[in-house]
mmCIF file of C-alpha atoms and ligand atoms in Angstrom:
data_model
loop_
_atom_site.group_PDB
_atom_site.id
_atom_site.type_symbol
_atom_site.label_atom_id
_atom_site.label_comp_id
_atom_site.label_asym_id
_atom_site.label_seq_id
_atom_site.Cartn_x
_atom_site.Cartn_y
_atom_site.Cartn_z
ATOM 1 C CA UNK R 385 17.128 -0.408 10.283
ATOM 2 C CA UNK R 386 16.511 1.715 13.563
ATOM 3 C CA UNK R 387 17.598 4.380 12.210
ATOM 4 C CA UNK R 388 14.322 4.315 9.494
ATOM 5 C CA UNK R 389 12.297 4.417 12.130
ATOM 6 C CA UNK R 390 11.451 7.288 14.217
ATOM 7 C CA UNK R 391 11.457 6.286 17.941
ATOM 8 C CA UNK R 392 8.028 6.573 19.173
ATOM 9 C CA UNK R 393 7.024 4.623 15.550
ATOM 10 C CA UNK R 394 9.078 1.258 16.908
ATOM 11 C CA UNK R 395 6.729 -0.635 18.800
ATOM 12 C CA UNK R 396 8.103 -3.923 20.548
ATOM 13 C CA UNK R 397 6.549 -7.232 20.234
ATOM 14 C CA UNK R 398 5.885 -7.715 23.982
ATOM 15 C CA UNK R 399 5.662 -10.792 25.564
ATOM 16 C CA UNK R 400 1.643 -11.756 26.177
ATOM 17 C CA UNK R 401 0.934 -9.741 22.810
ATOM 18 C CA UNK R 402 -0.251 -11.310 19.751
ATOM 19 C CA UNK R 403 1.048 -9.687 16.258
ATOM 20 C CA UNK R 404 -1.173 -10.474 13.049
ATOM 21 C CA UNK R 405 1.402 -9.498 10.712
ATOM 22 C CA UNK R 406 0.931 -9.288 6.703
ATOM 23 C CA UNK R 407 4.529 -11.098 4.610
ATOM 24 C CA UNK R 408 2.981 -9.772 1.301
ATOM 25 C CA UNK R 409 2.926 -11.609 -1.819
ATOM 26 C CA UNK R 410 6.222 -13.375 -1.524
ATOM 27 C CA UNK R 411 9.532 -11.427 -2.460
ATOM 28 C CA UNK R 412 10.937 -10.610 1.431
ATOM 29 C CA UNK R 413 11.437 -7.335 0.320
ATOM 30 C CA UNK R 414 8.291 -6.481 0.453
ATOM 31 C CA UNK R 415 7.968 -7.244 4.011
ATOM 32 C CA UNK R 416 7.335 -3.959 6.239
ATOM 33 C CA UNK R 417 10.021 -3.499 9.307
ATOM 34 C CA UNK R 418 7.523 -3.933 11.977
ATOM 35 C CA UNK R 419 6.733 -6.934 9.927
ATOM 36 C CA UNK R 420 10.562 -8.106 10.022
ATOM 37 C CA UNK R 421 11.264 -6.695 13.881
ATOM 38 C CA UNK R 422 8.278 -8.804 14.928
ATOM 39 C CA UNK R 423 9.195 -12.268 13.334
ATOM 40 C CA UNK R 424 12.897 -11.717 14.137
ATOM 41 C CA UNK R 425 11.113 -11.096 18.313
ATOM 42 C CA UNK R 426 9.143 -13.691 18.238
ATOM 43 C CA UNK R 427 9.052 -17.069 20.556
ATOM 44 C CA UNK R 428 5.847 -18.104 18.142
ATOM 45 C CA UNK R 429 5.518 -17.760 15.000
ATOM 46 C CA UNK R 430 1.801 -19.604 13.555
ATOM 47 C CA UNK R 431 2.296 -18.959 10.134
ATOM 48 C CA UNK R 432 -0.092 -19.841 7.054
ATOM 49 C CA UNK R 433 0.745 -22.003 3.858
ATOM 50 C CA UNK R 434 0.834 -19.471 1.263
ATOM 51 C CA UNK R 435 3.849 -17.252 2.911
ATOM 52 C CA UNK R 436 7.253 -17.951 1.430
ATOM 53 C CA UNK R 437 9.020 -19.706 4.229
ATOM 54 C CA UNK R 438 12.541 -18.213 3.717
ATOM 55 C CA UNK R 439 10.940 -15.559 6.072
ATOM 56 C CA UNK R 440 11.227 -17.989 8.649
ATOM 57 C CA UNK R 441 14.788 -17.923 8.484
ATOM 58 C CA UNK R 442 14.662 -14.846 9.824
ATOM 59 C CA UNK R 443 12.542 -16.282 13.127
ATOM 60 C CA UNK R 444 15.357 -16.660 16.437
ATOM 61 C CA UNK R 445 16.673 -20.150 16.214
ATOM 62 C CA UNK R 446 14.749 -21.240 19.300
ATOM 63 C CA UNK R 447 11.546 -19.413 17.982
ATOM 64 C CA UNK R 448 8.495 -22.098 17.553
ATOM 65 C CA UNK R 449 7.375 -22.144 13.564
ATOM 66 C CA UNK R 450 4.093 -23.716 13.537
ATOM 67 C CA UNK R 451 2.471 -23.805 10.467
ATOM 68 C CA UNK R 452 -1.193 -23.790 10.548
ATOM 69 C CA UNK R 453 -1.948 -23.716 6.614
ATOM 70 C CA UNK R 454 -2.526 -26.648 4.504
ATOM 71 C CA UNK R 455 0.571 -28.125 3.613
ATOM 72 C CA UNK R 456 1.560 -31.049 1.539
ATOM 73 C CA UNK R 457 -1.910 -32.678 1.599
ATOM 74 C CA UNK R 458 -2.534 -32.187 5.509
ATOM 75 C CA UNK R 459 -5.492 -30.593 6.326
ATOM 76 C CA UNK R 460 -5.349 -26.775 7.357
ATOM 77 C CA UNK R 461 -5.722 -26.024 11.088
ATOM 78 C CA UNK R 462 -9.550 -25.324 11.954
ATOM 79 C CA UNK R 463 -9.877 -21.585 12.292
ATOM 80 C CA UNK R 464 -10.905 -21.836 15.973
ATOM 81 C CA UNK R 465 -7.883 -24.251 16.883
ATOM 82 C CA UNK R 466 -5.506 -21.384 15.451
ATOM 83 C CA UNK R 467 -7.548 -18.313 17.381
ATOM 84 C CA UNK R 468 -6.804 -21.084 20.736
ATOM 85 C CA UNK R 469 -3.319 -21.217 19.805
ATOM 86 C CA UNK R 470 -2.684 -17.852 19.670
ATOM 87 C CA UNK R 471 -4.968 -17.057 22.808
ATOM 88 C CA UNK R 472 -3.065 -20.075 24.591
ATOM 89 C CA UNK R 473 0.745 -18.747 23.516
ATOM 90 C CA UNK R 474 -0.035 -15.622 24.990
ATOM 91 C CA UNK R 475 -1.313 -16.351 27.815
ATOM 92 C CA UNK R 476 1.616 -18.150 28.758
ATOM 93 C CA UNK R 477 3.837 -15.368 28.265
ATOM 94 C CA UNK R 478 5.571 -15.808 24.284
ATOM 95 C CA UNK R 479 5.533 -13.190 21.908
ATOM 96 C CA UNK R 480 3.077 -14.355 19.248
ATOM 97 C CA UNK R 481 3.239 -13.742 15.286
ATOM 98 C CA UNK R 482 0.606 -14.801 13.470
ATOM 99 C CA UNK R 483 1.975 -14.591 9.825
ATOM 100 C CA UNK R 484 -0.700 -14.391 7.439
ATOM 101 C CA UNK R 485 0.330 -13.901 3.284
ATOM 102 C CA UNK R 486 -0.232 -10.876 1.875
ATOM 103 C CA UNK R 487 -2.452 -8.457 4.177
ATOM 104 C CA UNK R 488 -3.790 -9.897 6.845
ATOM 105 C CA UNK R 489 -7.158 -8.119 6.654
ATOM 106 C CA UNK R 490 -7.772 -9.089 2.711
ATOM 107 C CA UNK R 491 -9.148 -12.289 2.494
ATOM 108 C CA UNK R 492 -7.371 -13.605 4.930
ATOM 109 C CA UNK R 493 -9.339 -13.501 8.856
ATOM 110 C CA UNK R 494 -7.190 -10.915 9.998
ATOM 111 C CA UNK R 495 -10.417 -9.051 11.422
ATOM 112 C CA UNK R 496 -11.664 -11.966 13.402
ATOM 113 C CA UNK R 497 -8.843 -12.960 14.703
ATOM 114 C CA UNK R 498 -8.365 -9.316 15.473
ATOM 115 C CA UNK R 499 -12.101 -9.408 17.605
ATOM 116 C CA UNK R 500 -10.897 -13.094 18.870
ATOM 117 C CA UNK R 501 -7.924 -11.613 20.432
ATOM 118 C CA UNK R 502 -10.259 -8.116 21.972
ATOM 119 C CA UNK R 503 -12.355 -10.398 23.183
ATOM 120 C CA UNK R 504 -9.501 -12.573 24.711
ATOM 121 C CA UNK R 505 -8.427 -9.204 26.562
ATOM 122 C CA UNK R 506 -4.961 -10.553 24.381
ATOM 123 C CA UNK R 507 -2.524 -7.432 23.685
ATOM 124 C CA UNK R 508 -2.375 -7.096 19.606
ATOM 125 C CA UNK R 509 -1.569 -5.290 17.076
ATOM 126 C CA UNK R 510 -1.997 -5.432 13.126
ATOM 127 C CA UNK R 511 0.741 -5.064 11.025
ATOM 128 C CA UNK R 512 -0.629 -4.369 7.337
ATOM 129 C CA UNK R 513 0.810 -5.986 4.635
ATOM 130 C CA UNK R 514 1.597 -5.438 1.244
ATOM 131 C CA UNK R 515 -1.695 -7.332 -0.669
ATOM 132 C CA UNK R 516 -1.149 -9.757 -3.894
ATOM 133 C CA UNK R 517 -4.249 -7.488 -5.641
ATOM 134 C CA UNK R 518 -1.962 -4.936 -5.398
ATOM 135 C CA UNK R 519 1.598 -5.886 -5.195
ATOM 136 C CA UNK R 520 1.055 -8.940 -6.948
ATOM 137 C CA UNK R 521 0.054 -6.536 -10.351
ATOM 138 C CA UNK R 522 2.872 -4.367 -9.602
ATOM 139 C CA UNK R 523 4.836 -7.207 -10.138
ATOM 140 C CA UNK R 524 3.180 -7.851 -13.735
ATOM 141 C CA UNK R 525 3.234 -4.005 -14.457
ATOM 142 C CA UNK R 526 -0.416 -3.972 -13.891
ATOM 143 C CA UNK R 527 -1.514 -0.833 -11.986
ATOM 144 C CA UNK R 528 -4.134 -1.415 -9.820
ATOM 145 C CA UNK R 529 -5.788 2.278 -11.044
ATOM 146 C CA UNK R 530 -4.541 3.905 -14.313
ATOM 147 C CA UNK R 531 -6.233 6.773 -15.610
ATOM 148 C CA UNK R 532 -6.979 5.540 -18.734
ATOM 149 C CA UNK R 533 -8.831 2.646 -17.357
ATOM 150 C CA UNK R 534 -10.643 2.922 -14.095
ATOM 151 C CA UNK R 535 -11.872 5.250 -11.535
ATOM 152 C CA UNK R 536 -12.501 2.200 -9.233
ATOM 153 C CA UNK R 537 -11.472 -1.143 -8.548
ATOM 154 C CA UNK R 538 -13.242 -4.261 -6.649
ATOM 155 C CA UNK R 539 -11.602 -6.571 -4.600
ATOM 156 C CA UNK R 540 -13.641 -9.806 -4.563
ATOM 157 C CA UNK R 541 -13.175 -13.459 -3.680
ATOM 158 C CA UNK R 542 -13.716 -16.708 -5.758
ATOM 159 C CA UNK R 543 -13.978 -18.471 -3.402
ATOM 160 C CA UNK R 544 -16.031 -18.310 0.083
ATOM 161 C CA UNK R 545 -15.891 -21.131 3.199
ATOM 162 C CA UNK R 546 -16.769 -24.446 1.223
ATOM 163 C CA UNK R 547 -15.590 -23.382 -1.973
ATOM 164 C CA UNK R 548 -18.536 -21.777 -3.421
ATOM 165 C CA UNK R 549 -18.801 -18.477 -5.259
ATOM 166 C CA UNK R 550 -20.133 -15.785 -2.838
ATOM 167 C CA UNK R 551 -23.960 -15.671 -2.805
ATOM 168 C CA UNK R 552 -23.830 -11.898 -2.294
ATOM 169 C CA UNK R 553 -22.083 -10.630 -5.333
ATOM 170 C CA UNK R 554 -24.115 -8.172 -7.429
ATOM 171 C CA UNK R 555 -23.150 -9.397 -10.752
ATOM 172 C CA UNK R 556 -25.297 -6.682 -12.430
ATOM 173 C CA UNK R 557 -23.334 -4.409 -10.636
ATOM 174 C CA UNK R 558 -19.491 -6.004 -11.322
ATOM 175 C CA UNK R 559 -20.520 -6.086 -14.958
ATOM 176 C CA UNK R 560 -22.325 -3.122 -15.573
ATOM 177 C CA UNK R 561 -19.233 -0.638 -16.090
ATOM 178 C CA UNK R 562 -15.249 -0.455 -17.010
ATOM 179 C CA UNK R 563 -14.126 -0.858 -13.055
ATOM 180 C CA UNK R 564 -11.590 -3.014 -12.540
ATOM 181 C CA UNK R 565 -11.911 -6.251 -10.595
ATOM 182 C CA UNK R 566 -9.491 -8.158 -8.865
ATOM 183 C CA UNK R 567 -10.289 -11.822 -8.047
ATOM 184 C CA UNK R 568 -8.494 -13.987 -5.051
ATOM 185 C CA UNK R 569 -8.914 -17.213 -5.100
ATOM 186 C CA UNK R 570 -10.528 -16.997 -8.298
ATOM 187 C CA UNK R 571 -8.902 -19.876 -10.613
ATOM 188 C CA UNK R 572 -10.921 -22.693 -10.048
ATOM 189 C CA UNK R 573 -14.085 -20.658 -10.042
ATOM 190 C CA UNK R 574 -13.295 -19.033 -14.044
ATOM 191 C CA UNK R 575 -15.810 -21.105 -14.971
ATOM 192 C CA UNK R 576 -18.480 -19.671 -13.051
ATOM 193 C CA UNK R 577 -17.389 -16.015 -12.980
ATOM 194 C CA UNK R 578 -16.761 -15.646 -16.676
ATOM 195 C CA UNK R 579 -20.327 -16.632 -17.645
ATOM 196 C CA UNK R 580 -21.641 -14.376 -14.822
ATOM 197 C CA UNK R 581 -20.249 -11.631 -15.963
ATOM 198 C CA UNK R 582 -21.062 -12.042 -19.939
ATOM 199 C CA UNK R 583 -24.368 -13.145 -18.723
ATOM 200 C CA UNK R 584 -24.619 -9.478 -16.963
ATOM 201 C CA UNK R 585 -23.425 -7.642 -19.974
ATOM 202 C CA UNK R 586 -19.466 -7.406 -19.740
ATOM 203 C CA UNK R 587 -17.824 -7.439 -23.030
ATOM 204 C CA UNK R 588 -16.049 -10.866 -24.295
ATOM 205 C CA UNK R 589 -13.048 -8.674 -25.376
ATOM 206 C CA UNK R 590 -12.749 -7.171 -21.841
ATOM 207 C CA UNK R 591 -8.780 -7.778 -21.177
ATOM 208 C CA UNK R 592 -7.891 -10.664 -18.566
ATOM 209 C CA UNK R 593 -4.566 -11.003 -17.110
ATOM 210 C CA UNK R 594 -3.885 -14.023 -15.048
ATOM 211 C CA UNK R 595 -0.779 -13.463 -12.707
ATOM 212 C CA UNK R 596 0.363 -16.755 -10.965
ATOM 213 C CA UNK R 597 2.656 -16.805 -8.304
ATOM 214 C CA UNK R 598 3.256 -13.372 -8.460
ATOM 215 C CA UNK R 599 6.515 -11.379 -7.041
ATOM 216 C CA UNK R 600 8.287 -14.842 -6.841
ATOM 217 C CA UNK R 601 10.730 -16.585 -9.171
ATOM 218 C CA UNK R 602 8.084 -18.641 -10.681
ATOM 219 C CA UNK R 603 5.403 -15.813 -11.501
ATOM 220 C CA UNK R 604 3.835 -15.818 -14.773
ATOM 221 C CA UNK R 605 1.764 -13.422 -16.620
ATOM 222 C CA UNK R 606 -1.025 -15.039 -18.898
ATOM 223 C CA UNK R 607 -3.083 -12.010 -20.803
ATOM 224 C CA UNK R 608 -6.206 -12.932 -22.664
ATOM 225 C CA UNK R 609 -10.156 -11.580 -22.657
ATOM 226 C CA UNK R 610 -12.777 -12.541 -21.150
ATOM 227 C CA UNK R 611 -14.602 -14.542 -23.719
ATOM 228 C CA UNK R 612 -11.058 -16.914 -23.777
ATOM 229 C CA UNK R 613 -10.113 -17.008 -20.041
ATOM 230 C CA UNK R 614 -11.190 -20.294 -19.476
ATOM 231 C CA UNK R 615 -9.696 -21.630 -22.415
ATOM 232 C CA UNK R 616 -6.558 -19.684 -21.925
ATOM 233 C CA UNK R 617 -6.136 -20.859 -18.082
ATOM 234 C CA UNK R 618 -6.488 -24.553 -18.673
ATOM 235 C CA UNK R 619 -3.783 -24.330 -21.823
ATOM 236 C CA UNK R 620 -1.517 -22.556 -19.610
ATOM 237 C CA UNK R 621 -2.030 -24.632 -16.683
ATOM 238 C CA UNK R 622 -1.695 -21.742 -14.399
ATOM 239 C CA UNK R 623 0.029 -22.726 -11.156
ATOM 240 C CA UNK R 624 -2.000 -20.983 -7.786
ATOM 241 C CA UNK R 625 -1.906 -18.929 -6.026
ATOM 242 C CA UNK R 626 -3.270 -16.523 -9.042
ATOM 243 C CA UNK R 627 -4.928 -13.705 -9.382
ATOM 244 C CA UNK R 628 -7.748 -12.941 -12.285
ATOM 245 C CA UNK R 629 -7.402 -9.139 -13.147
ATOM 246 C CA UNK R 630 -10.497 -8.210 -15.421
ATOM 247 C CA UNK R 631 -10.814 -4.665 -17.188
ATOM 248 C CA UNK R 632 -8.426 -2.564 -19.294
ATOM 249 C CA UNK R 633 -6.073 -2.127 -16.544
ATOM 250 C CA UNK R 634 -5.096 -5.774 -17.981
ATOM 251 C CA UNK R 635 -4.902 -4.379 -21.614
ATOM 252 C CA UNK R 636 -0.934 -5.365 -22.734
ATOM 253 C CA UNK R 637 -1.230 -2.105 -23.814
ATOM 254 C CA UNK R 638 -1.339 -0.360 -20.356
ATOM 255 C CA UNK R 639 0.563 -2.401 -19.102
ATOM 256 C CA UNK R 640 4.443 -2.108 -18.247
ATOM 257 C CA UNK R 641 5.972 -5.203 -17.592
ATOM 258 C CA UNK R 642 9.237 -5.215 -15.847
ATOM 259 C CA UNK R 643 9.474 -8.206 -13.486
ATOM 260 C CA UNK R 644 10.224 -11.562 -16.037
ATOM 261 C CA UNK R 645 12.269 -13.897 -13.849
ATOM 262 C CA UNK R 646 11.409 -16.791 -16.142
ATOM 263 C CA UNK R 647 13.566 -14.926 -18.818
ATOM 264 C CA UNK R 648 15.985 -12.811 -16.626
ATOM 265 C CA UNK R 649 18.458 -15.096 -14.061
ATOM 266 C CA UNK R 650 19.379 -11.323 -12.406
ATOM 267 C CA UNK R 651 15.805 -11.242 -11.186
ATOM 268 C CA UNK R 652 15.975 -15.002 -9.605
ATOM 269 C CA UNK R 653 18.028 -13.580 -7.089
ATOM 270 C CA UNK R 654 15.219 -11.536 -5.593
ATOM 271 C CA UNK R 655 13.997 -14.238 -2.769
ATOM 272 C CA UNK R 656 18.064 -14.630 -1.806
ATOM 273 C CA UNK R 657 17.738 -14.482 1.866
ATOM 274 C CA UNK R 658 21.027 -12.373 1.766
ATOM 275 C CA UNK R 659 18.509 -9.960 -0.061
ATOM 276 C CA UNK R 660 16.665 -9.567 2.601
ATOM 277 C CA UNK R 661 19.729 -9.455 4.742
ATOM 278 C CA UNK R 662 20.688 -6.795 2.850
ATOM 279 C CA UNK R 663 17.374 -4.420 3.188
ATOM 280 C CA UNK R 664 16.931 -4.711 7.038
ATOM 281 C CA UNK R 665 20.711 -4.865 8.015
HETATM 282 N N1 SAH Q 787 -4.249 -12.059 2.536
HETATM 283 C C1 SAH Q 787 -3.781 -12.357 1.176
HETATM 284 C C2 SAH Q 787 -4.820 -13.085 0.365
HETATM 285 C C3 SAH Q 787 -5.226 -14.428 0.917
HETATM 286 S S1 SAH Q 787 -6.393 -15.244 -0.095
HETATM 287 C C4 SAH Q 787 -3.357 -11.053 0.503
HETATM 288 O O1 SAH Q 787 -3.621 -9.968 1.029
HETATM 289 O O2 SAH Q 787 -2.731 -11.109 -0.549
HETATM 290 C C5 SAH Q 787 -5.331 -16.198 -1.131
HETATM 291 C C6 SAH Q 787 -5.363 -15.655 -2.536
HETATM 292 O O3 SAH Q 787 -4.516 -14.528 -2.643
HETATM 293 C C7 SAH Q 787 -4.844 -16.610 -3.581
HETATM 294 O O4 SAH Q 787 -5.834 -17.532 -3.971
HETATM 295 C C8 SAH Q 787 -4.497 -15.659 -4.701
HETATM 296 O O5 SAH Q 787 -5.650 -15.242 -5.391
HETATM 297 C C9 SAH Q 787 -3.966 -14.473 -3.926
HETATM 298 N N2 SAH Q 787 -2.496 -14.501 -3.805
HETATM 299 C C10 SAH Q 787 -1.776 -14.516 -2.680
HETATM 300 N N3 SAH Q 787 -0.454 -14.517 -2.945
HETATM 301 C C11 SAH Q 787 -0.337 -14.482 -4.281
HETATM 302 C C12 SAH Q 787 0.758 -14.452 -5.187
HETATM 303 N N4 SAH Q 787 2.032 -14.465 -4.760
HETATM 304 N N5 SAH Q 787 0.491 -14.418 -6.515
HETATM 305 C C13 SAH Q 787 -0.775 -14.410 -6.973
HETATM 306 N N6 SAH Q 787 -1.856 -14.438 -6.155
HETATM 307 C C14 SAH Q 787 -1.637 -14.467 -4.842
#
């Protein structure tokens, strides 16, 4: 794995320092090496809910996995209790990970915690991750841009502190044309986004896809249009995390499917730890 990287590229995980690495959607090997270098360095590691925890075997034996997400009912850690942590680890000297899903700057904090840690006078670095808008559809053969479809594409969240819909969105404007728009967080809020978006003019046969749990063993692909997403959601009681994909990059037609665990026991294999053994050995 050294060898990959050119010397002066390798940075070390310094004790004091405070890491705010991405573990993308879920498969391990889509973990970068700083990514896999950091976690294998680190005497902390505060990780969040969503990241598939076989990562954590990779963590030293001794290493201290705290998970700071919401897990099994508990209540998540308050975002100023995990910005202490972090501050508190360091200052005492460990190597700190804070491993976020996905990126850690896409809906997910990274950029306060980021200015938390400046402010702290804290050593950091961010370690970009591969995102679920983007990897995730990768994993459903969805590409994020395809010529045919879109010249742009909008990130946007379903979901803001409290659970509301973002106040700020400019429906007129998400509507108006054939972007594409990628939704986090955006399952329980279908049925407030959908009518927002007819309401503002998008077509009811815009294509949907609805990508659950995506790059894992469990992912599943549910394709409809907007005028059935709701419908089609509840009947396929999609599992979260999902992502809502709106615009004719979700068209079956553009799309090129090639990740089906459900049907293909080969592809199970793909969270193996001895996969990721394998990629970083
Ligand atoms: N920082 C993360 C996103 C955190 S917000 C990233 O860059 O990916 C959490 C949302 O991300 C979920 O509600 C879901 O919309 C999306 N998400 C994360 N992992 C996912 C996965 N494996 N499959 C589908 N969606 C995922």
């Amino acid at each position: 794995m050294h060898s990959l990287a050119h010397p002066t590229a390798a940075p070390e995980l310094l004790p004091g320092a405070v890491w705010l690495v991405g573990a993308g959607p879920g498969d391990p090997g889509l973990l970068t090496l700083h990514a896999v270098r950091a976690i294998r360095a680190a005497d902390v590691v505060l990780y969040d809910a969503l990241i598939n925890t076989e990562i954590l075997a990779e963590a030293r034996p001794d290493a201290r996995l705290v998970c700071v997400g919401r897990r099994k009912g508990n209540a998540p850690t308050a975002q100023d209790e995990i910005v202490r942590l972090m501050i508190e680890h360091a200052r005492q000297g460990a190597r700190v990970v804070r491993l976020k899903g996905g990126d850690p700057c896409m809906f997910g904090r990274g950029g306060e915690e980021a200015a938390a840690l400046r402010d702290a006078h804290i050593p950091f670095r961010i370690v970009p991750g591969v995102t679920a808008g983007i990897g995730g559809l990768a994993y459903a053969g969805i590409a994020a841009t395809h010529r045919d479809a879109n010249a742009a594409v909008t990130f946007l969240t379903g979901h803001q502190t409290g659970g509301a819909l973002p106040g700020d969105l400019d429906w007129d404007a998400l509507a108006r044309n054939d972007n594409a728009l990628v939704v986090y967080m955006g399952v329980s809020a279908l049925d407030r986004i959908v009518p927002e978006l007819l309401a503002h003019g998008r077509d009811a046969s815009t294509p949907v896809a609805i990508v659950a749990q995506a790059t894992t063993p469990s992912q599943r692909v549910v394709t409809t249009t907007l005028g059935e997403a709701i419908f089609a959601a509840r009947r396929a009681k999609i599992e979260t995390p999902a992502l809502i994909v709106i615009g004719r990059i979700a068209d079956p037609a553009l799309a090129t499917p090639w990740f089906e665990p459900q049907q293909d026991e080969r592809a199970a294999r793909i969270t193996d730890r001895s996969l990721l053994a394998a990629f970083t050995a």
